[in-house]
Amino acid sequence: NEYDAADFLPVLVGGEQVGWVSREMHAHLTPYLAQGRACELVTLNSREMLGHEPRYAVSLAPDEVSERGRTETVAALVAGLVADGVINSRTLRHELQDVRAADSDFGSPPLLRIERAAVVYFGVPSYGVHVNGYVRDPKRPDDPTPHAVWVGVRAMCKATYPGLYDQMAAGGQPSGMSLLLNAQKEVGEEASLPPDAVARMRPTGAVSYRYATRKGLSTKRLATFDLELPSGLSPLCSDGEVEHFELVQVDELLHSLRTRLAAWKPNSALVAVDFAVRHGLVSPDEPGYFEIVRMLRAGG
């Protein structure tokens, strides 16, 4: 959660703020701003954003009023940025993400849709789902406290964070799908669990964070789910996303988070910490406890 708000300009769609662009990205947008069709620079009245009052903002698709028209205009802008070498063509996902007003609910109608690889360049919050799979202590079946957690080791062929620890299932949020349905889909695809087991999954809240990257201001909002697995049922690798699964006892899990944090995919470590806090596996007397809890929701 490290960034300087003064290094970014707000991004607007239809007068609503949806994200942020860095000063460097603003420079890359200069020829498009000059044309004024795909985007334009607008003057702001006094509006406090991220603790400061920017004077200008970048407005996307300023002449369009429909979601479809804005999506097509921004798609052309993204294609231009790819051609300019600003966005690496190898990172394109060819999947669209919904873009909503920054202060709106997840279920509100999108203002436009944008290529997932371009999201961070415009500082648009991205959404995902993470599913914690766990088991009870077989010697104490009436105690609901998690005894061990199923951890996935990311496939070595993954473009990002290969070989690092992850939740049992996780994935980005595609356009036009509910968070719960996406979590169910990810569990089925990545862990090959049967429908009756997936039906036991429960929503547990969210983890969010925001930090500056070389591409832009990255804001992530992750819906979290818990899935208790019965004794004898194990997740199975099925779609190539996971190298293998490990059943890790909670004491070992906490030790890993404290001493081997680099072995974890960063946001998966946050979700694991959140899991530990929610289930009372971490004492409130733990040094930094309140700051840890606060930072788990620092991305808005």
CSV table of N, CA, C and O in Angstrom, one decimal, residues 3-9 20-21 23 49-52 54:
chain,number,residue,atom,x,y,z
A,3,TYR,N,2.3,4.5,-2.2
A,3,TYR,CA,2.2,5.3,-3.4
A,3,TYR,C,2.1,6.8,-2.9
A,3,TYR,O,1.8,7.1,-1.8
A,4,ASP,N,2.4,7.7,-3.8
A,4,ASP,CA,2.3,9.1,-3.6
A,4,ASP,C,1.1,9.6,-4.5
A,4,ASP,O,1.3,9.6,-5.7
A,5,ALA,N,0.0,10.0,-3.9
A,5,ALA,CA,-1.1,10.4,-4.7
A,5,ALA,C,-0.8,11.6,-5.7
A,5,ALA,O,-1.4,11.7,-6.7
A,6,ALA,N,0.1,12.4,-5.3
A,6,ALA,CA,0.5,13.5,-6.2
A,6,ALA,C,1.1,13.1,-7.5
A,6,ALA,O,1.2,13.9,-8.4
A,7,ASP,N,1.5,11.9,-7.6
A,7,ASP,CA,2.1,11.4,-8.8
A,7,ASP,C,1.1,10.9,-9.9
A,7,ASP,O,1.5,10.5,-10.9
A,8,PHE,N,-0.2,11.0,-9.5
A,8,PHE,CA,-1.2,10.5,-10.4
A,8,PHE,C,-2.3,11.5,-10.7
A,8,PHE,O,-2.6,12.4,-9.9
A,9,LEU,N,-2.9,11.4,-11.9
A,9,LEU,CA,-4.0,12.2,-12.3
A,9,LEU,C,-5.3,11.3,-12.3
A,9,LEU,O,-5.2,10.2,-12.7
A,20,TRP,N,-6.8,6.1,-12.1
A,20,TRP,CA,-5.7,7.1,-12.0
A,20,TRP,C,-4.7,6.8,-13.1
A,20,TRP,O,-4.4,5.6,-13.5
A,21,VAL,N,-4.0,7.8,-13.7
A,21,VAL,CA,-2.9,7.6,-14.6
A,21,VAL,C,-1.7,8.3,-14.0
A,21,VAL,O,-1.7,9.3,-13.3
A,23,ARG,N,2.1,10.1,-14.1
A,23,ARG,CA,2.7,11.2,-15.0
A,23,ARG,C,3.3,10.6,-16.3
A,23,ARG,O,3.2,11.2,-17.3
A,49,MET,N,-9.1,14.0,-3.7
A,49,MET,CA,-9.0,12.6,-4.1
A,49,MET,C,-7.7,12.0,-3.6
A,49,MET,O,-6.6,12.6,-3.8
A,50,LEU,N,-7.8,10.9,-2.9
A,50,LEU,CA,-6.6,10.3,-2.3
A,50,LEU,C,-5.8,11.3,-1.4
A,50,LEU,O,-4.6,11.3,-1.4
A,51,GLY,N,-6.6,12.2,-0.8
A,51,GLY,CA,-5.9,13.1,0.2
A,51,GLY,C,-5.3,14.4,-0.5
A,51,GLY,O,-4.7,15.1,0.2
A,52,HIS,N,-5.5,14.6,-1.7
A,52,HIS,CA,-5.0,15.9,-2.3
A,52,HIS,C,-6.0,16.3,-3.4
A,52,HIS,O,-7.0,15.6,-3.7
A,54,PRO,N,-6.2,17.4,-7.1
A,54,PRO,CA,-5.6,17.5,-8.4
A,54,PRO,C,-6.3,18.6,-9.2
A,54,PRO,O,-7.5,18.8,-9.1
